[in-house]
Tab-separated table of C-alpha atoms and ligand atoms in Angstrom:
chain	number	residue	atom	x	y	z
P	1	UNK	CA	48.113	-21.304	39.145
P	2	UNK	CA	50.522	-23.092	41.205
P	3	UNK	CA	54.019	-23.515	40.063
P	4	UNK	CA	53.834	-26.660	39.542
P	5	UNK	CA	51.031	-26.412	37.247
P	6	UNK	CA	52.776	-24.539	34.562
P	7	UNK	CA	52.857	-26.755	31.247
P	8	UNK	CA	56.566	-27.482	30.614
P	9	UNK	CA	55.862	-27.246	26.900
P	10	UNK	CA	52.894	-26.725	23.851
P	11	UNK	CA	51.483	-29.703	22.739
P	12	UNK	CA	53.169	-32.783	20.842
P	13	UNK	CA	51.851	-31.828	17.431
P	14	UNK	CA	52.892	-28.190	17.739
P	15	UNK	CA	56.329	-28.890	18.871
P	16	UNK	CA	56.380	-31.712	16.245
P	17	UNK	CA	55.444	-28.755	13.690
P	18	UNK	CA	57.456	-26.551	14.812
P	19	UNK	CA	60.688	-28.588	14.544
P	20	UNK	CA	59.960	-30.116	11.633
P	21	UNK	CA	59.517	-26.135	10.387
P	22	UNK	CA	62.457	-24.781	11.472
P	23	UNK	CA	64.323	-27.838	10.704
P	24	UNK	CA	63.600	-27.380	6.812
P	25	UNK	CA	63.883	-23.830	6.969
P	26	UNK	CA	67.195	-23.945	8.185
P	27	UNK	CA	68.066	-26.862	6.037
P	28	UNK	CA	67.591	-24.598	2.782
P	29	UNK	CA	69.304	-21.424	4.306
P	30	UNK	CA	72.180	-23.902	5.153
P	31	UNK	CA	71.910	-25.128	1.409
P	32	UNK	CA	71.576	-22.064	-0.215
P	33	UNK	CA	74.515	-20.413	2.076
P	34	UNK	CA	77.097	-23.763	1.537
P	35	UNK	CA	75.413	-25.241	-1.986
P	36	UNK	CA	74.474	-22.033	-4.290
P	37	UNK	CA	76.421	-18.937	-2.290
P	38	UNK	CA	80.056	-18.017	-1.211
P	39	UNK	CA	79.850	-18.327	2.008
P	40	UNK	CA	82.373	-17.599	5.067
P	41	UNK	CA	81.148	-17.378	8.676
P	42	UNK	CA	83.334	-15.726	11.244
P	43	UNK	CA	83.078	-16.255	14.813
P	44	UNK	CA	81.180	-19.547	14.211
P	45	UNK	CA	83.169	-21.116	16.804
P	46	UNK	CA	82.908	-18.693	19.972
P	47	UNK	CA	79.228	-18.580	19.095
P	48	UNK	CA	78.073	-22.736	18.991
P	49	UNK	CA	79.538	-23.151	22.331
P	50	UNK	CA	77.711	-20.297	23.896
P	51	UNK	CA	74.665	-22.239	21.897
P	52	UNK	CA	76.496	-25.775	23.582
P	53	UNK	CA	76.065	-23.684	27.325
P	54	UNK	CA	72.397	-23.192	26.581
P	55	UNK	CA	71.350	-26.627	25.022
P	56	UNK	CA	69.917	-27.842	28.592
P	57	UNK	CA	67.051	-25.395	28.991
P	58	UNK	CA	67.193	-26.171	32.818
P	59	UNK	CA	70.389	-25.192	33.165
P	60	UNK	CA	70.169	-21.405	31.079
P	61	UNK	CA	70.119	-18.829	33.567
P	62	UNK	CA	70.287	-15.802	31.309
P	63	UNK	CA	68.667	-15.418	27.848
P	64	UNK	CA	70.273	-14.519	24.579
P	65	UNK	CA	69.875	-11.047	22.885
P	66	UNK	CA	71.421	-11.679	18.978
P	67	UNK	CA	71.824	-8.155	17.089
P	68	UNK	CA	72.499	-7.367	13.661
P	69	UNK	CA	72.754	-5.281	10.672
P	70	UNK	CA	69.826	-5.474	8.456
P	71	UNK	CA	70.511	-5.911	4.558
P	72	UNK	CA	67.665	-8.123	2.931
P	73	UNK	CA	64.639	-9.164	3.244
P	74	UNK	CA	66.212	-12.981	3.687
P	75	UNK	CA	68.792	-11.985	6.361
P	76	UNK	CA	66.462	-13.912	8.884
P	77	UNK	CA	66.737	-17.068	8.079
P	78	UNK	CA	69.280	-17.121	6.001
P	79	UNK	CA	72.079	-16.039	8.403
P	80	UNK	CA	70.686	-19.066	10.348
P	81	UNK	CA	71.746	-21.786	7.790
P	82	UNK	CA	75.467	-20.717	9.326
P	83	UNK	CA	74.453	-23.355	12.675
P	84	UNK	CA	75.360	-26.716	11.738
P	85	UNK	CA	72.310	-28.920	11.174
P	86	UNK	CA	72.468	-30.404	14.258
P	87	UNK	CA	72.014	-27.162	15.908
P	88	UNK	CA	69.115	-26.658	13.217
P	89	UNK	CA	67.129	-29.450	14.684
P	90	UNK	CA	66.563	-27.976	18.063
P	91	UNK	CA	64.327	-25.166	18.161
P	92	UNK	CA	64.136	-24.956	21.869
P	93	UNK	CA	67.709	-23.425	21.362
P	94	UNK	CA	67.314	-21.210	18.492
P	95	UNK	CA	66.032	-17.805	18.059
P	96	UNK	CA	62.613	-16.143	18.248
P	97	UNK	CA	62.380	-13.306	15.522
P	98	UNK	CA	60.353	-10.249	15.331
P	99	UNK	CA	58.290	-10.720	12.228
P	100	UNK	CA	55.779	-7.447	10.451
P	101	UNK	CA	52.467	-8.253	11.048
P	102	UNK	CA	51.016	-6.805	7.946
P	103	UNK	CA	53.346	-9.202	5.894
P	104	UNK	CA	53.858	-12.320	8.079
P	105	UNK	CA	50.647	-12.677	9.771
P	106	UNK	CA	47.675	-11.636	7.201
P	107	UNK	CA	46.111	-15.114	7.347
P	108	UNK	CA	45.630	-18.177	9.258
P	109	UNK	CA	47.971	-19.904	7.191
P	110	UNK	CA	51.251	-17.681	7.453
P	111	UNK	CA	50.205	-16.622	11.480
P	112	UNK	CA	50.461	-20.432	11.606
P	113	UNK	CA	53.402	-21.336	9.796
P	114	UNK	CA	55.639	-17.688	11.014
P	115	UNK	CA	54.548	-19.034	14.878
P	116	UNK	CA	55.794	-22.227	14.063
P	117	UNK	CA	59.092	-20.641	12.845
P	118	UNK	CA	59.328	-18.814	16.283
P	119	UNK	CA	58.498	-15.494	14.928
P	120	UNK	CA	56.597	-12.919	17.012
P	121	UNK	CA	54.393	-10.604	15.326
P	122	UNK	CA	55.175	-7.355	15.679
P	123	UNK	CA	53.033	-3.977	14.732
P	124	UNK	CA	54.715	-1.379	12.644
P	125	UNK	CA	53.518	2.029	13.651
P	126	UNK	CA	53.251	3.284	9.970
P	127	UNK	CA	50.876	0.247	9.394
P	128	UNK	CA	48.776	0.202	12.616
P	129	UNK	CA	47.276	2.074	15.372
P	130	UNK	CA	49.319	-0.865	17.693
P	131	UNK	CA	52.979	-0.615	17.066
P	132	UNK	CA	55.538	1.237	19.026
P	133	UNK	CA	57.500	0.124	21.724
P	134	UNK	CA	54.925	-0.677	23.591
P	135	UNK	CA	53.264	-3.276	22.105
P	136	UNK	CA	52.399	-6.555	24.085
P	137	UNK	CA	54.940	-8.263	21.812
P	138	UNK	CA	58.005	-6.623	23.065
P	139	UNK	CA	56.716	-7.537	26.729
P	140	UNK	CA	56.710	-11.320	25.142
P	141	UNK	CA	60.085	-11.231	24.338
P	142	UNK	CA	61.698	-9.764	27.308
P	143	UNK	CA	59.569	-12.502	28.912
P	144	UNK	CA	61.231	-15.141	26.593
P	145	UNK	CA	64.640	-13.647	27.642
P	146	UNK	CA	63.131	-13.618	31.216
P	147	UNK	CA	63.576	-16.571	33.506
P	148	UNK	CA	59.443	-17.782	32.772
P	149	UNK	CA	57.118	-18.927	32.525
P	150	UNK	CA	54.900	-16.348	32.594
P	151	UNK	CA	51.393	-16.852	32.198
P	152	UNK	CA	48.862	-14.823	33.746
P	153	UNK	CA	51.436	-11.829	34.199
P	154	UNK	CA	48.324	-8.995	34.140
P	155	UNK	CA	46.059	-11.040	35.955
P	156	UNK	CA	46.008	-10.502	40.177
P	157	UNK	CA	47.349	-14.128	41.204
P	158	UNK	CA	43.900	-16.029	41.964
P	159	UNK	CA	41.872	-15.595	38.913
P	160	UNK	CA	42.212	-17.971	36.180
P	161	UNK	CA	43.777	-17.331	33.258
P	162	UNK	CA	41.526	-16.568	30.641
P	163	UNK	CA	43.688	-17.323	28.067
P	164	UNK	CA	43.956	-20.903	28.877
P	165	UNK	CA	40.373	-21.125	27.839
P	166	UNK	CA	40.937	-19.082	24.868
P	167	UNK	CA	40.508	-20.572	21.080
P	168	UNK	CA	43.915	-20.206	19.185
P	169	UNK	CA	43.801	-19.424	15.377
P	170	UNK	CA	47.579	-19.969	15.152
P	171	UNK	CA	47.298	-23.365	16.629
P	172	UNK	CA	45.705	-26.026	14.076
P	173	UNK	CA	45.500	-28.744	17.201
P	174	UNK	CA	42.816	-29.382	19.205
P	175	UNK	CA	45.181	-29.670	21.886
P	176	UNK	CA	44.983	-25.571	22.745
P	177	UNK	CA	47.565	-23.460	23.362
P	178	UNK	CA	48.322	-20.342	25.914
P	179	UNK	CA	48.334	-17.477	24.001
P	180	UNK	CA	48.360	-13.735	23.998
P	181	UNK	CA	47.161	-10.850	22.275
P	182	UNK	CA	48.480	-8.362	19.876
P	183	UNK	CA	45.303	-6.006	19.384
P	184	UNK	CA	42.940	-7.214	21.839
P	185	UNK	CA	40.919	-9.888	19.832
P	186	UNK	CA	43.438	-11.769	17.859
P	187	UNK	CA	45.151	-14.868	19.872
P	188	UNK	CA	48.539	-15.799	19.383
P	189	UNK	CA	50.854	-18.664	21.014
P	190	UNK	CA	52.239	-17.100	24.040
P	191	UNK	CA	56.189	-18.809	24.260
P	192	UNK	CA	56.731	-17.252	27.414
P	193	UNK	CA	54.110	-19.109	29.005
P	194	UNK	CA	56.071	-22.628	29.188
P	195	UNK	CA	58.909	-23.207	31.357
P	196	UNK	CA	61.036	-24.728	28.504
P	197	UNK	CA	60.738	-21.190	26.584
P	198	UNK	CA	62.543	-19.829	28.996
P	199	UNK	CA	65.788	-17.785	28.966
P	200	UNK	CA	65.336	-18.207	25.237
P	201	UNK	CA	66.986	-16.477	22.399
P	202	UNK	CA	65.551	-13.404	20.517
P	203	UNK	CA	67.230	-12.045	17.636
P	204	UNK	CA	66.460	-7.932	16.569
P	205	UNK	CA	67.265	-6.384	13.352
P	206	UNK	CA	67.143	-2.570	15.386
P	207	UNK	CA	67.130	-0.650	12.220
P	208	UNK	CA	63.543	-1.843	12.066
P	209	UNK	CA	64.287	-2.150	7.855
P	210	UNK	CA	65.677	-2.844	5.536
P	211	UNK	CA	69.194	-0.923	4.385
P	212	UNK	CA	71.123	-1.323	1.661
P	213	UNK	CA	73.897	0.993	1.238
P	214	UNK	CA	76.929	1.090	-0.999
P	215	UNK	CA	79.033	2.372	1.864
P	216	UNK	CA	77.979	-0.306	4.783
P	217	UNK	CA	76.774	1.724	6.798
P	218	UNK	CA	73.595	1.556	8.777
P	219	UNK	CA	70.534	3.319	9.901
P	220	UNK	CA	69.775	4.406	13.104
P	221	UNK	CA	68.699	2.121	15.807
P	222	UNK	CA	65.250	1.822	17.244
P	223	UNK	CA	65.201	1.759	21.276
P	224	UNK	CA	63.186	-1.991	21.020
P	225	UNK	CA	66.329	-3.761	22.009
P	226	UNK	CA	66.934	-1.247	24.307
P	227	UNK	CA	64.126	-2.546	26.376
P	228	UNK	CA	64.965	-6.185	26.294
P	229	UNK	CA	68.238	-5.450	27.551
P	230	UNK	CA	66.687	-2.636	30.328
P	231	UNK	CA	64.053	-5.036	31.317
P	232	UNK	CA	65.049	-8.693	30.830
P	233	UNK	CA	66.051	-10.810	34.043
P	234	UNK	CA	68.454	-11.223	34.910
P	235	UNK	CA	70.455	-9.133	32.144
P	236	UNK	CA	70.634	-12.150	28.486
P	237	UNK	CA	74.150	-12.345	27.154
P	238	UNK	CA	74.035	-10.118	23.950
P	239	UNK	CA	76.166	-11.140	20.874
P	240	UNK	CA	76.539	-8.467	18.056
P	241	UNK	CA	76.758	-9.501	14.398
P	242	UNK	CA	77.654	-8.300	10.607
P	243	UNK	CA	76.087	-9.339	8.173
P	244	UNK	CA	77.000	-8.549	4.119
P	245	UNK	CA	76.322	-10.305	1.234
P	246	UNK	CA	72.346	-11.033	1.447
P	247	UNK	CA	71.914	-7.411	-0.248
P	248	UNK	CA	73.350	-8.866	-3.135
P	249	UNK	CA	70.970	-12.249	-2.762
P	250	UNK	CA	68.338	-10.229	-2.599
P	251	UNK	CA	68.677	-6.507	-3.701
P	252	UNK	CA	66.146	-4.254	-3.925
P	253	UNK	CA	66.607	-3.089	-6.846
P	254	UNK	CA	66.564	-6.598	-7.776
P	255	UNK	CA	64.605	-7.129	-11.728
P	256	UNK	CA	61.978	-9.833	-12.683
P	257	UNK	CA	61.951	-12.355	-10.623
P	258	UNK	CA	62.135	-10.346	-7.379
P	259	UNK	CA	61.247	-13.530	-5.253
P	260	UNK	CA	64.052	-15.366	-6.819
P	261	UNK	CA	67.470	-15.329	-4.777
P	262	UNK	CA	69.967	-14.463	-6.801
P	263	UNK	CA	72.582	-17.554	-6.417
P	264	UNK	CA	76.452	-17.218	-6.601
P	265	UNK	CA	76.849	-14.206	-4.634
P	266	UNK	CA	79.769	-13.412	-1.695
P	267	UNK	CA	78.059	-13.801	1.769
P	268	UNK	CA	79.907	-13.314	5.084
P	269	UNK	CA	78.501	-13.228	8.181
P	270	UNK	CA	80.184	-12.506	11.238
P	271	UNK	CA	79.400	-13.503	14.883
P	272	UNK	CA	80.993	-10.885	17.495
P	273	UNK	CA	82.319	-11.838	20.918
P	274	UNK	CA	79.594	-12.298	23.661
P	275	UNK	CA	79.487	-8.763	25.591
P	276	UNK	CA	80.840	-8.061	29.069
P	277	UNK	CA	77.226	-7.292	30.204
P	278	UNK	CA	78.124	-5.898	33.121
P	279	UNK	CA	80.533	-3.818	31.717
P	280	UNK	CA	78.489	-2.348	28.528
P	281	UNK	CA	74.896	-2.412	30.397
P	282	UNK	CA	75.319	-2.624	34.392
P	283	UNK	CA	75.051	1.330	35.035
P	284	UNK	CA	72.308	1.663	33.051
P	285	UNK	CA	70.500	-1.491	34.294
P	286	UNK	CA	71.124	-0.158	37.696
P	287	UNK	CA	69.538	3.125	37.227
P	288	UNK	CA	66.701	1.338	35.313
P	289	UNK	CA	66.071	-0.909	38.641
P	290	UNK	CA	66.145	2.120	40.915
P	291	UNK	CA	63.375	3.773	38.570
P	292	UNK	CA	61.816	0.491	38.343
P	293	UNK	CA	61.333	0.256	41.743
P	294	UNK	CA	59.959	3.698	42.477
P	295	UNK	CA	57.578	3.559	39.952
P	296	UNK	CA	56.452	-0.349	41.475
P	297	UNK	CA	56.035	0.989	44.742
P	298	UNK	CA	52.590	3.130	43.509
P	299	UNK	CA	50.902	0.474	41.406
P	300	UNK	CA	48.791	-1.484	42.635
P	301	UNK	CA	49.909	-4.432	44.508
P	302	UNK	CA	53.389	-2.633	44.652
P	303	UNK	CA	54.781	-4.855	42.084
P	304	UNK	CA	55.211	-4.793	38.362
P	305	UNK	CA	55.359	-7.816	36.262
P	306	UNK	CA	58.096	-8.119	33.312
P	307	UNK	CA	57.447	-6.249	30.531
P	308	UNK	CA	54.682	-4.088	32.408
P	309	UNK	CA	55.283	-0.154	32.447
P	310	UNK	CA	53.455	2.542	34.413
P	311	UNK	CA	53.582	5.652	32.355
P	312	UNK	CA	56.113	7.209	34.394
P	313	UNK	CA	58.448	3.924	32.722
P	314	UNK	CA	57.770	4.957	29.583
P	315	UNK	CA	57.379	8.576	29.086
P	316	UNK	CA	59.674	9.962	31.955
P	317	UNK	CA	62.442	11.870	31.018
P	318	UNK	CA	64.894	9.248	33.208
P	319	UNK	CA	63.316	6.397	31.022
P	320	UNK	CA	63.452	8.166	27.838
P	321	UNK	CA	67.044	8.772	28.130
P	322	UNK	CA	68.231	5.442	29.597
P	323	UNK	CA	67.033	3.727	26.588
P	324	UNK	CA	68.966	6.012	24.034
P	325	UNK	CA	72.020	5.380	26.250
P	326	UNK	CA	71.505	1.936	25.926
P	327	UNK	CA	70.392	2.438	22.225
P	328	UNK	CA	73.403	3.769	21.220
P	329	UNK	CA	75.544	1.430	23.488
P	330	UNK	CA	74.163	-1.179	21.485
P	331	UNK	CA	74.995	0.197	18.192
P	332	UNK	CA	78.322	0.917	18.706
P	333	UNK	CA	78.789	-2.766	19.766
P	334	UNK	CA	77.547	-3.689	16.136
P	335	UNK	CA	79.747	-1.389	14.748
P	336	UNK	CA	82.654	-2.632	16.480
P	337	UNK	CA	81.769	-5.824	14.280
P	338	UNK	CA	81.625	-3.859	11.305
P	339	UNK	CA	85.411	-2.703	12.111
P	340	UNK	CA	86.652	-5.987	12.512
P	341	UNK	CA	85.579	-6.448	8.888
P	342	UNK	CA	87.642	-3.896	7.643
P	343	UNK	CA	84.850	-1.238	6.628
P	344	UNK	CA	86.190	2.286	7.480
P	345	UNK	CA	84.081	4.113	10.537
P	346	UNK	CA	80.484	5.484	9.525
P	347	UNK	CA	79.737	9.729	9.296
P	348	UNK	CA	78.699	9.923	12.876
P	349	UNK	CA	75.359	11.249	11.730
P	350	UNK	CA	73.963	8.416	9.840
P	351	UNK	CA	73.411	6.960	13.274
P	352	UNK	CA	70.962	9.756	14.542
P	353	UNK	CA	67.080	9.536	14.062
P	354	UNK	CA	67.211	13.154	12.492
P	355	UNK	CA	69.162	12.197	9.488
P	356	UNK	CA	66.021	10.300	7.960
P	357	UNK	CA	63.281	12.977	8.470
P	358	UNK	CA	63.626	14.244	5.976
P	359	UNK	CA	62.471	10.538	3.833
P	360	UNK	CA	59.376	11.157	5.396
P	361	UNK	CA	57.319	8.044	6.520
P	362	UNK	CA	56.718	5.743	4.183
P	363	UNK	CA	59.034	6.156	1.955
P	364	UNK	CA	60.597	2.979	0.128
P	365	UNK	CA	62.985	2.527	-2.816
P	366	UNK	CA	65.725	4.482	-3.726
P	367	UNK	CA	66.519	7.366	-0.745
P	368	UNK	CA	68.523	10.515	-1.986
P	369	UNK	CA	71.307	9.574	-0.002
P	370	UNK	CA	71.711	6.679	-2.563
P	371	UNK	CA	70.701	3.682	-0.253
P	372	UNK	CA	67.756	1.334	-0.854
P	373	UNK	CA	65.197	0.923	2.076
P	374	UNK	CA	62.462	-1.869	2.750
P	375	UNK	CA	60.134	-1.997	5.418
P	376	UNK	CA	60.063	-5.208	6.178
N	401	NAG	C1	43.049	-7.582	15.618
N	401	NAG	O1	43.584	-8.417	14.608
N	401	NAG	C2	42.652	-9.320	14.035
N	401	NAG	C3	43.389	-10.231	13.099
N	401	NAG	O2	44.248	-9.509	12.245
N	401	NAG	C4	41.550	-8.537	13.337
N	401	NAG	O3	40.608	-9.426	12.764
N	401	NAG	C5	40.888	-7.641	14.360
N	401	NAG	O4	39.920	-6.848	13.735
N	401	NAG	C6	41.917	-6.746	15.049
N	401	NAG	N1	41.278	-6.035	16.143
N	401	NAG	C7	41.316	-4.704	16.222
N	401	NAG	C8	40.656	-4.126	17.439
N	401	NAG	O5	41.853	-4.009	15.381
């Protein structure tokens, strides 16, 4: 498929969906944040004119990597209802989430109505054989971060896609959609595929659950964002965030009704400053690219597309230990948020994988160390 040939955008009705979905979904965060909640947002202002900068899509030439703290089931898309409505309205320049599969997508109806709220699904390992980092969802995001479109990215250049032809059970239009594939038979709309997805915005909750913690503090951080940030290109900006408040909205340990949010409650969120990329990710980025390109040089065609890995990319001892670096880089970047708030600095260790081994998997509710965790 020639350039030129790439649809610009899904169909009318989808688009028409999907603003009219995220419109309303961001009109009752914005109500429930302003109307029925305390509400301050920091940072508000540095953050809407980054937004401003990326409102032309042509004109993007980076994506945008959001990051946060994760402290209710509602953060996403609650913390959302912080944008001004008229930022609300234009879901070409708000975020695409990572949503559970085995929650958010368990039937046509919510696959539809989570894709038209720009969620991707994603596979938990403790729920299926096809989570991990690996998954063909993480690929679609650093795509959407990517400069796309990207649509027949495993396919050698002449054959056509076969996903053009594919049906779509997420799409209720006769109109069709490009799509990809979580599991191997299941079809879902593939953003990255249209040219005005791209350089798009992906927000990541890296604690991959729920915490809610008297102290503040969080979990560790799983290396998924360590990959859009290794692998997207050129490099997105990255803004780090704090979030409190929404634990309260929504606590866990939360009585009859537990799908009510609890009103009245003191929520703050806080937008960091955009990162100096360069600065926090360029050494790493530039050892990634050197490995990159070794490994590109034996496969075949010599050439890798974004969000492909050989083995050697994700098992080799060099990969494996550029994306803690980055891991932690990241974390510590959302913790410099968390100091600007005024919490006092975290035990070092309740940012290391090893502290929670000893939950087990699995394990929800009330943990010994007195926090309440969700898999969500
Ligand atoms: C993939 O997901 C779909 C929809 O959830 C399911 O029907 C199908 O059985 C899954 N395929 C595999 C190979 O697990």
């Amino acid at each position: 498929m020639r350039p030129e040939e790439h649809p610009i955008s899904p169909s009318l009705p989808w688009r028409t969906s999907s603003a009219f979905t995220m419109a309303m979904i961001g009109l009752l965060s914005r109500g429930f944040l302003h109307g029925l909640s305390r509400t301050e947002v920091n940072g508000l202002d540095g953050f809407l004119k980054l937004l401003d900068q990326r409102k032309d899509v042509e004109g993007r030439e980076r994506g945008l990597i959001t990051v946060s703290n994760h402290v209710s089931v509602l953060d996403d898309p609650m913390v959302w209802g912080a944008l001004p409505f008229r930022y609300l309205r234009s879901p070409d320049n708000l975020r695409w989430g990572l949503g559970s599969y085995d929650l958010c997508f368990t039937n046509k109806a919510l696959s539809t109505f989570f894709s038209l709220g720009q969620v991707l699904p994603t596979h938990r390992s403790k729920h299926s054989q096809f989570g991990g980092l690996f998954q063909p969802t993480i690929a679609q995001a650093i795509r959407i971060l990517s400069k796309g479109p990207f649509i027949h990215s495993n396919d050698p250049p002449e054959t056509p896609n076969p996903s053009l032809a594919s049906p779509d059970i997420s799409d209720p239009f006769a109109s069709g959609h490009l799509t990809f594939s979580t599991n191997g038979t299941d079809t879902f709309p593939a953003p990255s595929a249209y040219l005005n997805r791209r350089h798009g915005w992906v927000h990541i909750f890296p604690e991959g659950k729920v915490h809610q913690k008297e102290d503040r503090t969080m979990r560790y951080f799983k290396w998924g964002v360590s990959r859009l940030i290794l692998e997207s290109n050129p490099c997105p900006d990255i803004v780090p965030m704090w979030i409190e408040g929404p634990d309260e909205v929504m606590h866990e340990a939360r009585e009859w009704p537990r799908f009510i949010p609890r009103p009245l409650k003191r929520i703050s969120i806080t937008f960091g400053e955009r990162l100096d990329v360069e600065k926090a990710f360029g050494d790493l980025r530039e050892r990634w690219k050197r490995l990159h390109e070794r490994e590109s040089s034996n496969a075949p065609g010599g050439k890798l597309d974004v969000g492909v890995l050989t083995d050697g990319l994700k098992y080799a001892e060099e990969a494996v230990d550029l994306r803690k670096e980055c891991t932690m880089r990241v974390r510590e970047a959302v913790l410099k948020v968390r100091r600007q708030r005024g919490l006092s600095d975290e035990d070092p260790k309740v940012g290391l994988a090893e502290t929670y081994r000893s939950e087990g998997t699995g394990k929800e509710g009330k943990m010994d160390d007195g926090s309440w965790v969700t898999d969500t």
